[in-house]
PDB file of C-alpha atoms and ligand atoms in Angstrom:
ATOM      1  CA  UNK J 204     123.337   9.466 133.484  1.00  0.00           C
ATOM      2  CA  UNK J 205     122.433   5.797 133.219  1.00  0.00           C
ATOM      3  CA  UNK J 206     118.889   4.692 132.444  1.00  0.00           C
ATOM      4  CA  UNK J 207     118.289   0.997 133.073  1.00  0.00           C
ATOM      5  CA  UNK J 208     115.637  -1.005 131.268  1.00  0.00           C
ATOM      6  CA  UNK J 209     114.485  -3.882 133.481  1.00  0.00           C
ATOM      7  CA  UNK J 210     112.600  -6.741 131.824  1.00  0.00           C
ATOM      8  CA  UNK J 211     110.824  -9.674 133.443  1.00  0.00           C
ATOM      9  CA  UNK J 212     108.749 -12.051 131.342  1.00  0.00           C
ATOM     10  CA  UNK J 213     106.071 -12.574 133.998  1.00  0.00           C
ATOM     11  CA  UNK J 214     104.441 -10.273 136.536  1.00  0.00           C
ATOM     12  CA  UNK J 215     105.926 -12.171 139.489  1.00  0.00           C
ATOM     13  CA  UNK J 216     109.390 -11.433 138.109  1.00  0.00           C
ATOM     14  CA  UNK J 217     108.903  -7.636 138.213  1.00  0.00           C
ATOM     15  CA  UNK J 218     106.090  -6.978 140.728  1.00  0.00           C
ATOM     16  CA  UNK J 219     108.372  -6.374 143.742  1.00  0.00           C
ATOM     17  CA  UNK J 220     110.450  -3.889 141.743  1.00  0.00           C
ATOM     18  CA  UNK J 221     107.363  -2.102 140.406  1.00  0.00           C
ATOM     19  CA  UNK J 222     105.947  -1.808 143.948  1.00  0.00           C
ATOM     20  CA  UNK J 223     109.137  -0.133 145.189  1.00  0.00           C
ATOM     21  CA  UNK J 224     109.785   2.304 142.339  1.00  0.00           C
ATOM     22  CA  UNK J 225     108.726   5.945 142.169  1.00  0.00           C
ATOM     23  CA  UNK J 226     106.642   6.073 138.969  1.00  0.00           C
ATOM     24  CA  UNK J 227     106.958   9.214 136.822  1.00  0.00           C
ATOM     25  CA  UNK J 228     105.246   8.024 133.644  1.00  0.00           C
ATOM     26  CA  UNK J 229     103.276   5.041 132.338  1.00  0.00           C
ATOM     27  CA  UNK J 230     103.436   4.314 128.620  1.00  0.00           C
ATOM     28  CA  UNK J 231     101.403   1.665 126.767  1.00  0.00           C
ATOM     29  CA  UNK J 232     102.939   0.279 123.599  1.00  0.00           C
ATOM     30  CA  UNK J 233     102.460  -3.041 121.784  1.00  0.00           C
ATOM     31  CA  UNK J 234     100.083  -4.176 124.565  1.00  0.00           C
ATOM     32  CA  UNK J 235     102.870  -3.708 127.143  1.00  0.00           C
ATOM     33  CA  UNK J 236     102.940  -1.256 130.046  1.00  0.00           C
ATOM     34  CA  UNK J 237     106.274   0.510 130.557  1.00  0.00           C
ATOM     35  CA  UNK J 238     106.800   2.165 133.965  1.00  0.00           C
ATOM     36  CA  UNK J 239     109.377   4.929 133.911  1.00  0.00           C
ATOM     37  CA  UNK J 240     110.770   6.409 137.118  1.00  0.00           C
ATOM     38  CA  UNK J 241     113.338   5.963 139.891  1.00  0.00           C
ATOM     39  CA  UNK J 242     114.351   2.929 141.923  1.00  0.00           C
ATOM     40  CA  UNK J 243     117.179   2.876 144.477  1.00  0.00           C
ATOM     41  CA  UNK J 244     118.418   6.251 143.205  1.00  0.00           C
ATOM     42  CA  UNK J 245     118.676   5.076 139.571  1.00  0.00           C
ATOM     43  CA  UNK J 246     116.548   6.002 136.546  1.00  0.00           C
ATOM     44  CA  UNK J 247     114.690   2.882 135.395  1.00  0.00           C
ATOM     45  CA  UNK J 248     112.021   1.645 132.991  1.00  0.00           C
ATOM     46  CA  UNK J 249     110.396  -1.546 134.256  1.00  0.00           C
ATOM     47  CA  UNK J 250     108.265  -3.780 132.036  1.00  0.00           C
ATOM     48  CA  UNK J 251     106.705  -7.234 131.917  1.00  0.00           C
ATOM     49  CA  UNK J 252     107.511  -8.433 128.399  1.00  0.00           C
ATOM     50  CA  UNK J 253     105.339 -11.545 128.293  1.00  0.00           C
ATOM     51  CA  UNK J 254     106.721 -15.030 127.768  1.00  0.00           C
ATOM     52  CA  UNK J 255     108.884 -16.173 124.863  1.00  0.00           C
ATOM     53  CA  UNK J 256     111.420 -14.803 122.449  1.00  0.00           C
ATOM     54  CA  UNK J 257     109.192 -12.642 120.217  1.00  0.00           C
ATOM     55  CA  UNK J 258     107.638 -10.831 123.184  1.00  0.00           C
ATOM     56  CA  UNK J 259     111.046 -10.264 124.739  1.00  0.00           C
ATOM     57  CA  UNK J 260     112.627  -8.981 121.510  1.00  0.00           C
ATOM     58  CA  UNK J 261     109.930  -6.445 120.710  1.00  0.00           C
ATOM     59  CA  UNK J 262     109.910  -5.253 124.309  1.00  0.00           C
ATOM     60  CA  UNK J 263     113.690  -4.744 124.206  1.00  0.00           C
ATOM     61  CA  UNK J 264     113.461  -2.807 120.942  1.00  0.00           C
ATOM     62  CA  UNK J 265     110.858  -0.456 122.446  1.00  0.00           C
ATOM     63  CA  UNK J 266     113.128   0.132 125.467  1.00  0.00           C
ATOM     64  CA  UNK J 267     115.918   1.098 123.061  1.00  0.00           C
ATOM     65  CA  UNK J 268     113.831   3.223 120.652  1.00  0.00           C
ATOM     66  CA  UNK J 269     111.289   5.018 122.821  1.00  0.00           C
ATOM     67  CA  UNK J 270     112.990   5.108 126.220  1.00  0.00           C
ATOM     68  CA  UNK J 271     116.607   5.263 125.027  1.00  0.00           C
ATOM     69  CA  UNK J 272     117.802   3.057 127.883  1.00  0.00           C
ATOM     70  CA  UNK J 273     121.580   2.918 128.317  1.00  0.00           C
ATOM     71  CA  UNK J 274     121.633  -0.616 129.822  1.00  0.00           C
ATOM     72  CA  UNK J 275     119.291  -3.612 130.048  1.00  0.00           C
ATOM     73  CA  UNK J 276     118.851  -6.076 132.901  1.00  0.00           C
ATOM     74  CA  UNK J 277     116.688  -9.162 132.472  1.00  0.00           C
ATOM     75  CA  UNK J 278     115.486 -10.695 135.729  1.00  0.00           C
ATOM     76  CA  UNK J 279     113.612 -13.973 136.112  1.00  0.00           C
ATOM     77  CA  UNK J 280     113.675 -17.731 136.593  1.00  0.00           C
ATOM     78  CA  UNK J 281     115.248 -20.599 134.649  1.00  0.00           C
ATOM     79  CA  UNK J 282     115.785 -24.339 134.568  1.00  0.00           C
ATOM     80  CA  UNK J 283     119.214 -25.575 135.692  1.00  0.00           C
ATOM     81  CA  UNK J 284     121.465 -27.341 133.178  1.00  0.00           C
ATOM     82  CA  UNK J 285     124.147 -28.333 135.704  1.00  0.00           C
ATOM     83  CA  UNK J 286     123.895 -30.841 138.536  1.00  0.00           C
ATOM     84  CA  UNK J 287     125.614 -28.513 140.986  1.00  0.00           C
ATOM     85  CA  UNK J 288     123.292 -25.559 140.251  1.00  0.00           C
ATOM     86  CA  UNK J 289     120.346 -26.054 142.571  1.00  0.00           C
ATOM     87  CA  UNK J 290     116.854 -24.654 142.818  1.00  0.00           C
ATOM     88  CA  UNK J 291     117.139 -21.141 144.315  1.00  0.00           C
ATOM     89  CA  UNK J 292     120.696 -20.542 143.080  1.00  0.00           C
ATOM     90  CA  UNK J 293     121.416 -17.690 140.668  1.00  0.00           C
ATOM     91  CA  UNK J 294     123.020 -17.688 137.226  1.00  0.00           C
ATOM     92  CA  UNK J 295     124.461 -14.441 135.831  1.00  0.00           C
ATOM     93  CA  UNK J 296     125.066 -14.454 132.075  1.00  0.00           C
ATOM     94  CA  UNK J 297     128.482 -14.449 130.465  1.00  0.00           C
ATOM     95  CA  UNK J 298     126.692 -14.803 127.118  1.00  0.00           C
ATOM     96  CA  UNK J 299     123.383 -16.001 125.687  1.00  0.00           C
ATOM     97  CA  UNK J 300     122.287 -17.928 122.619  1.00  0.00           C
ATOM     98  CA  UNK J 301     119.202 -19.355 120.903  1.00  0.00           C
ATOM     99  CA  UNK J 302     119.165 -23.145 121.452  1.00  0.00           C
ATOM    100  CA  UNK J 303     116.253 -23.562 119.016  1.00  0.00           C
ATOM    101  CA  UNK J 304     117.817 -22.024 115.893  1.00  0.00           C
ATOM    102  CA  UNK J 305     118.993 -24.585 113.323  1.00  0.00           C
ATOM    103  CA  UNK J 306     120.354 -23.482 109.941  1.00  0.00           C
ATOM    104  CA  UNK J 307     123.052 -26.183 109.806  1.00  0.00           C
ATOM    105  CA  UNK J 308     121.938 -27.086 106.282  1.00  0.00           C
ATOM    106  CA  UNK J 309     123.668 -23.874 105.066  1.00  0.00           C
ATOM    107  CA  UNK J 310     126.792 -24.364 107.178  1.00  0.00           C
ATOM    108  CA  UNK J 311     125.901 -22.375 110.277  1.00  0.00           C
ATOM    109  CA  UNK J 312     126.631 -23.945 113.675  1.00  0.00           C
ATOM    110  CA  UNK J 313     123.537 -25.067 115.584  1.00  0.00           C
ATOM    111  CA  UNK J 314     122.142 -22.036 117.442  1.00  0.00           C
ATOM    112  CA  UNK J 315     123.586 -19.380 115.144  1.00  0.00           C
ATOM    113  CA  UNK J 316     121.235 -16.924 113.469  1.00  0.00           C
ATOM    114  CA  UNK J 317     122.399 -16.506 109.859  1.00  0.00           C
ATOM    115  CA  UNK J 318     124.254 -13.308 108.877  1.00  0.00           C
ATOM    116  CA  UNK J 319     124.586 -11.980 112.447  1.00  0.00           C
ATOM    117  CA  UNK J 320     128.259 -12.921 112.717  1.00  0.00           C
ATOM    118  CA  UNK J 321     128.234 -14.592 116.131  1.00  0.00           C
ATOM    119  CA  UNK J 322     126.776 -17.669 117.812  1.00  0.00           C
ATOM    120  CA  UNK J 323     126.362 -16.141 121.282  1.00  0.00           C
ATOM    121  CA  UNK J 324     125.762 -12.580 122.450  1.00  0.00           C
ATOM    122  CA  UNK J 325     128.257 -11.370 125.067  1.00  0.00           C
ATOM    123  CA  UNK J 326     126.891  -9.849 128.254  1.00  0.00           C
ATOM    124  CA  UNK J 327     128.404  -6.675 129.684  1.00  0.00           C
ATOM    125  CA  UNK J 328     131.257  -7.711 132.015  1.00  0.00           C
ATOM    126  CA  UNK J 329     130.837  -4.729 134.371  1.00  0.00           C
ATOM    127  CA  UNK J 330     127.135  -5.451 134.904  1.00  0.00           C
ATOM    128  CA  UNK J 331     127.842  -9.180 135.308  1.00  0.00           C
ATOM    129  CA  UNK J 332     130.608  -8.572 137.874  1.00  0.00           C
ATOM    130  CA  UNK J 333     128.364  -6.179 139.782  1.00  0.00           C
ATOM    131  CA  UNK J 334     125.562  -8.767 139.785  1.00  0.00           C
ATOM    132  CA  UNK J 335     127.864 -11.467 141.200  1.00  0.00           C
ATOM    133  CA  UNK J 336     129.256  -9.143 143.894  1.00  0.00           C
ATOM    134  CA  UNK J 337     125.761  -7.960 144.895  1.00  0.00           C
ATOM    135  CA  UNK J 338     124.434 -11.507 144.959  1.00  0.00           C
ATOM    136  CA  UNK J 339     127.086 -12.506 147.471  1.00  0.00           C
ATOM    137  CA  UNK J 340     125.960  -9.607 149.687  1.00  0.00           C
ATOM    138  CA  UNK J 341     122.189  -9.942 149.393  1.00  0.00           C
ATOM    139  CA  UNK J 342     121.478 -13.656 148.854  1.00  0.00           C
ATOM    140  CA  UNK J 343     123.874 -15.229 151.356  1.00  0.00           C
ATOM    141  CA  UNK J 344     122.056 -18.582 151.594  1.00  0.00           C
ATOM    142  CA  UNK J 345     122.461 -19.485 147.894  1.00  0.00           C
ATOM    143  CA  UNK J 346     125.253 -19.911 145.318  1.00  0.00           C
ATOM    144  CA  UNK J 347     125.840 -17.604 142.364  1.00  0.00           C
ATOM    145  CA  UNK J 348     127.264 -18.869 139.055  1.00  0.00           C
ATOM    146  CA  UNK J 349     128.468 -17.000 135.979  1.00  0.00           C
ATOM    147  CA  UNK J 350     127.894 -18.778 132.668  1.00  0.00           C
ATOM    148  CA  UNK J 351     126.072 -19.186 129.411  1.00  0.00           C
ATOM    149  CA  UNK J 352     122.292 -18.843 129.322  1.00  0.00           C
ATOM    150  CA  UNK J 353     120.395 -20.570 126.504  1.00  0.00           C
ATOM    151  CA  UNK J 354     116.901 -19.702 125.340  1.00  0.00           C
ATOM    152  CA  UNK J 355     114.182 -21.185 123.170  1.00  0.00           C
ATOM    153  CA  UNK J 356     110.430 -21.076 122.750  1.00  0.00           C
ATOM    154  CA  UNK J 357     110.000 -24.270 124.786  1.00  0.00           C
ATOM    155  CA  UNK J 358     109.627 -25.107 128.472  1.00  0.00           C
ATOM    156  CA  UNK J 359     112.226 -27.874 128.935  1.00  0.00           C
ATOM    157  CA  UNK J 360     110.874 -30.709 131.054  1.00  0.00           C
ATOM    158  CA  UNK J 361     112.356 -33.805 129.463  1.00  0.00           C
ATOM    159  CA  UNK J 362     115.775 -35.233 130.387  1.00  0.00           C
ATOM    160  CA  UNK J 363     116.611 -36.262 126.798  1.00  0.00           C
ATOM    161  CA  UNK J 364     115.931 -32.762 125.426  1.00  0.00           C
ATOM    162  CA  UNK J 365     117.843 -31.244 128.348  1.00  0.00           C
ATOM    163  CA  UNK J 366     120.876 -33.490 127.722  1.00  0.00           C
ATOM    164  CA  UNK J 367     120.821 -32.618 124.043  1.00  0.00           C
ATOM    165  CA  UNK J 368     120.888 -28.885 124.841  1.00  0.00           C
ATOM    166  CA  UNK J 369     123.743 -29.415 127.328  1.00  0.00           C
ATOM    167  CA  UNK J 370     125.793 -31.438 124.837  1.00  0.00           C
ATOM    168  CA  UNK J 371     125.417 -28.860 122.068  1.00  0.00           C
ATOM    169  CA  UNK J 372     125.678 -25.579 123.984  1.00  0.00           C
ATOM    170  CA  UNK J 373     127.247 -26.114 127.442  1.00  0.00           C
ATOM    171  CA  UNK J 374     124.737 -23.720 129.021  1.00  0.00           C
ATOM    172  CA  UNK J 375     124.313 -23.165 132.753  1.00  0.00           C
ATOM    173  CA  UNK J 376     120.540 -22.652 132.593  1.00  0.00           C
ATOM    174  CA  UNK J 377     117.678 -22.591 130.102  1.00  0.00           C
ATOM    175  CA  UNK J 378     114.807 -20.149 129.762  1.00  0.00           C
ATOM    176  CA  UNK J 379     112.617 -18.537 127.118  1.00  0.00           C
ATOM    177  CA  UNK J 380     113.670 -14.883 126.660  1.00  0.00           C
ATOM    178  CA  UNK J 381     117.303 -14.104 127.511  1.00  0.00           C
ATOM    179  CA  UNK J 382     118.875 -14.747 124.101  1.00  0.00           C
ATOM    180  CA  UNK J 383     116.377 -12.567 122.262  1.00  0.00           C
ATOM    181  CA  UNK J 384     116.906  -9.731 124.765  1.00  0.00           C
ATOM    182  CA  UNK J 385     120.665 -10.220 124.287  1.00  0.00           C
ATOM    183  CA  UNK J 386     120.274 -10.401 120.497  1.00  0.00           C
ATOM    184  CA  UNK J 387     118.215  -7.189 120.344  1.00  0.00           C
ATOM    185  CA  UNK J 388     120.508  -5.363 122.789  1.00  0.00           C
ATOM    186  CA  UNK J 389     123.512  -6.449 120.696  1.00  0.00           C
ATOM    187  CA  UNK J 390     121.988  -5.073 117.476  1.00  0.00           C
ATOM    188  CA  UNK J 391     121.273  -1.776 119.274  1.00  0.00           C
ATOM    189  CA  UNK J 392     124.756  -1.612 120.916  1.00  0.00           C
ATOM    190  CA  UNK J 393     123.186  -1.548 124.388  1.00  0.00           C
ATOM    191  CA  UNK J 394     125.028  -3.396 127.186  1.00  0.00           C
ATOM    192  CA  UNK J 395     122.969  -6.066 128.951  1.00  0.00           C
ATOM    193  CA  UNK J 396     123.041  -8.758 131.602  1.00  0.00           C
ATOM    194  CA  UNK J 397     120.649 -11.628 132.279  1.00  0.00           C
ATOM    195  CA  UNK J 398     120.059 -12.705 135.871  1.00  0.00           C
ATOM    196  CA  UNK J 399     118.110 -15.897 136.465  1.00  0.00           C
ATOM    197  CA  UNK J 400     117.229 -17.759 139.653  1.00  0.00           C
ATOM    198  CA  UNK J 401     116.709 -21.494 139.284  1.00  0.00           C
ATOM    199  CA  UNK J 402     113.106 -22.692 139.630  1.00  0.00           C
ATOM    200  CA  UNK J 403     113.564 -26.277 138.374  1.00  0.00           C
ATOM    201  CA  UNK J 404     116.027 -28.754 136.888  1.00  0.00           C
ATOM    202  CA  UNK J 405     114.632 -28.700 133.309  1.00  0.00           C
ATOM    203  CA  UNK J 406     114.045 -32.477 133.428  1.00  0.00           C
ATOM    204  CA  UNK J 407     111.118 -34.755 134.222  1.00  0.00           C
ATOM    205  CA  UNK J 408     110.776 -33.148 137.680  1.00  0.00           C
ATOM    206  CA  UNK J 409     110.352 -29.626 136.221  1.00  0.00           C
ATOM    207  CA  UNK J 410     106.584 -29.834 135.830  1.00  0.00           C
ATOM    208  CA  UNK J 411     106.249 -30.423 139.603  1.00  0.00           C
ATOM    209  CA  UNK J 412     109.059 -28.150 140.801  1.00  0.00           C
ATOM    210  CA  UNK J 413     108.398 -25.089 138.673  1.00  0.00           C
ATOM    211  CA  UNK J 414     105.041 -24.056 140.225  1.00  0.00           C
ATOM    212  CA  UNK J 415     106.418 -24.756 143.721  1.00  0.00           C
ATOM    213  CA  UNK J 416     109.607 -22.719 143.408  1.00  0.00           C
ATOM    214  CA  UNK J 417     108.988 -20.025 140.760  1.00  0.00           C
ATOM    215  CA  UNK J 418     107.785 -17.351 143.228  1.00  0.00           C
ATOM    216  CA  UNK J 419     110.729 -17.638 145.629  1.00  0.00           C
ATOM    217  CA  UNK J 420     113.190 -17.881 142.728  1.00  0.00           C
ATOM    218  CA  UNK J 421     111.753 -14.795 141.016  1.00  0.00           C
ATOM    219  CA  UNK J 422     111.981 -12.886 144.316  1.00  0.00           C
ATOM    220  CA  UNK J 423     115.678 -13.833 144.710  1.00  0.00           C
ATOM    221  CA  UNK J 424     116.485 -12.467 141.287  1.00  0.00           C
ATOM    222  CA  UNK J 425     114.479  -9.247 141.797  1.00  0.00           C
ATOM    223  CA  UNK J 426     116.111  -8.619 145.203  1.00  0.00           C
ATOM    224  CA  UNK J 427     119.485  -8.875 143.541  1.00  0.00           C
ATOM    225  CA  UNK J 428     118.513  -6.389 140.814  1.00  0.00           C
ATOM    226  CA  UNK J 429     117.286  -3.901 143.423  1.00  0.00           C
ATOM    227  CA  UNK J 430     120.585  -4.177 145.268  1.00  0.00           C
ATOM    228  CA  UNK J 431     122.533  -3.664 142.022  1.00  0.00           C
ATOM    229  CA  UNK J 432     120.649  -0.440 141.302  1.00  0.00           C
ATOM    230  CA  UNK J 433     121.888   1.046 144.587  1.00  0.00           C
ATOM    231  CA  UNK J 434     125.458   0.502 143.383  1.00  0.00           C
ATOM    232  CA  UNK J 435     125.101   1.584 139.738  1.00  0.00           C
ATOM    233  CA  UNK J 436     126.610   5.020 139.286  1.00  0.00           C
TER     234      UNK J 436
HETATM  235  N1  ADE G 237     111.983 -21.183 132.879  1.00  0.00           N
HETATM  236  C1  ADE G 237     112.052 -21.772 134.073  1.00  0.00           C
HETATM  237  N2  ADE G 237     112.263 -23.105 133.958  1.00  0.00           N
HETATM  238  C2  ADE G 237     112.336 -23.341 132.612  1.00  0.00           C
HETATM  239  C3  ADE G 237     112.512 -24.517 131.851  1.00  0.00           C
HETATM  240  N3  ADE G 237     112.647 -25.697 132.430  1.00  0.00           N
HETATM  241  N4  ADE G 237     112.505 -24.398 130.497  1.00  0.00           N
HETATM  242  C4  ADE G 237     112.348 -23.199 129.910  1.00  0.00           C
HETATM  243  N5  ADE G 237     112.159 -22.060 130.584  1.00  0.00           N
HETATM  244  C5  ADE G 237     112.161 -22.115 131.937  1.00  0.00           C
END
């Protein structure tokens, strides 16, 4: 039987899912509240991790250790790194990496964490394919893309920094948790997928766009996750 850990960094990224689930148990750990129960006929643990890579990593480890989840889905918002990916559209991860790791001085490529053995963490193809198929059914007014998601402990709102990230990593969108969820899931041998709806363009317009579009974007992503749960067997 599958047990899906669902992580959103902010309350607005998980509130709709929490409202709909049947809660069996609430567990507090590391100042986080984990809700265990059923949603759309699937066993789930839903949690708001808090923002940034450390919060997301420790949250993921608790899902693996204490709740023994079999799969992890990260839902939330992101800044677009491609002209054709618009606000409201969805990116499903093929892989994820840390854009803010730099140990080039010892020969590692930019973004690679030393001694891990890979630059990017591969998402589960079955979960990713399911996410794309479900997105086409549930969010008919937007486009869905499959590609690399890059993460760092920075909100990107400067065109020069954005262009630098694009040139180095060829990501589809940028956010602040996905790679550390992917990294932790990888170390625990737990399959994962990251699903992000675009809230801004990660350039000089991001400061204005993000507060305007984050709620609708977060809702798009959560609606997709709910639909996926109905199809997960
Ligand atoms: N999440 C949503 N938009 C973002 C951006 N521009 N940078 C980092 N994280 C984000």
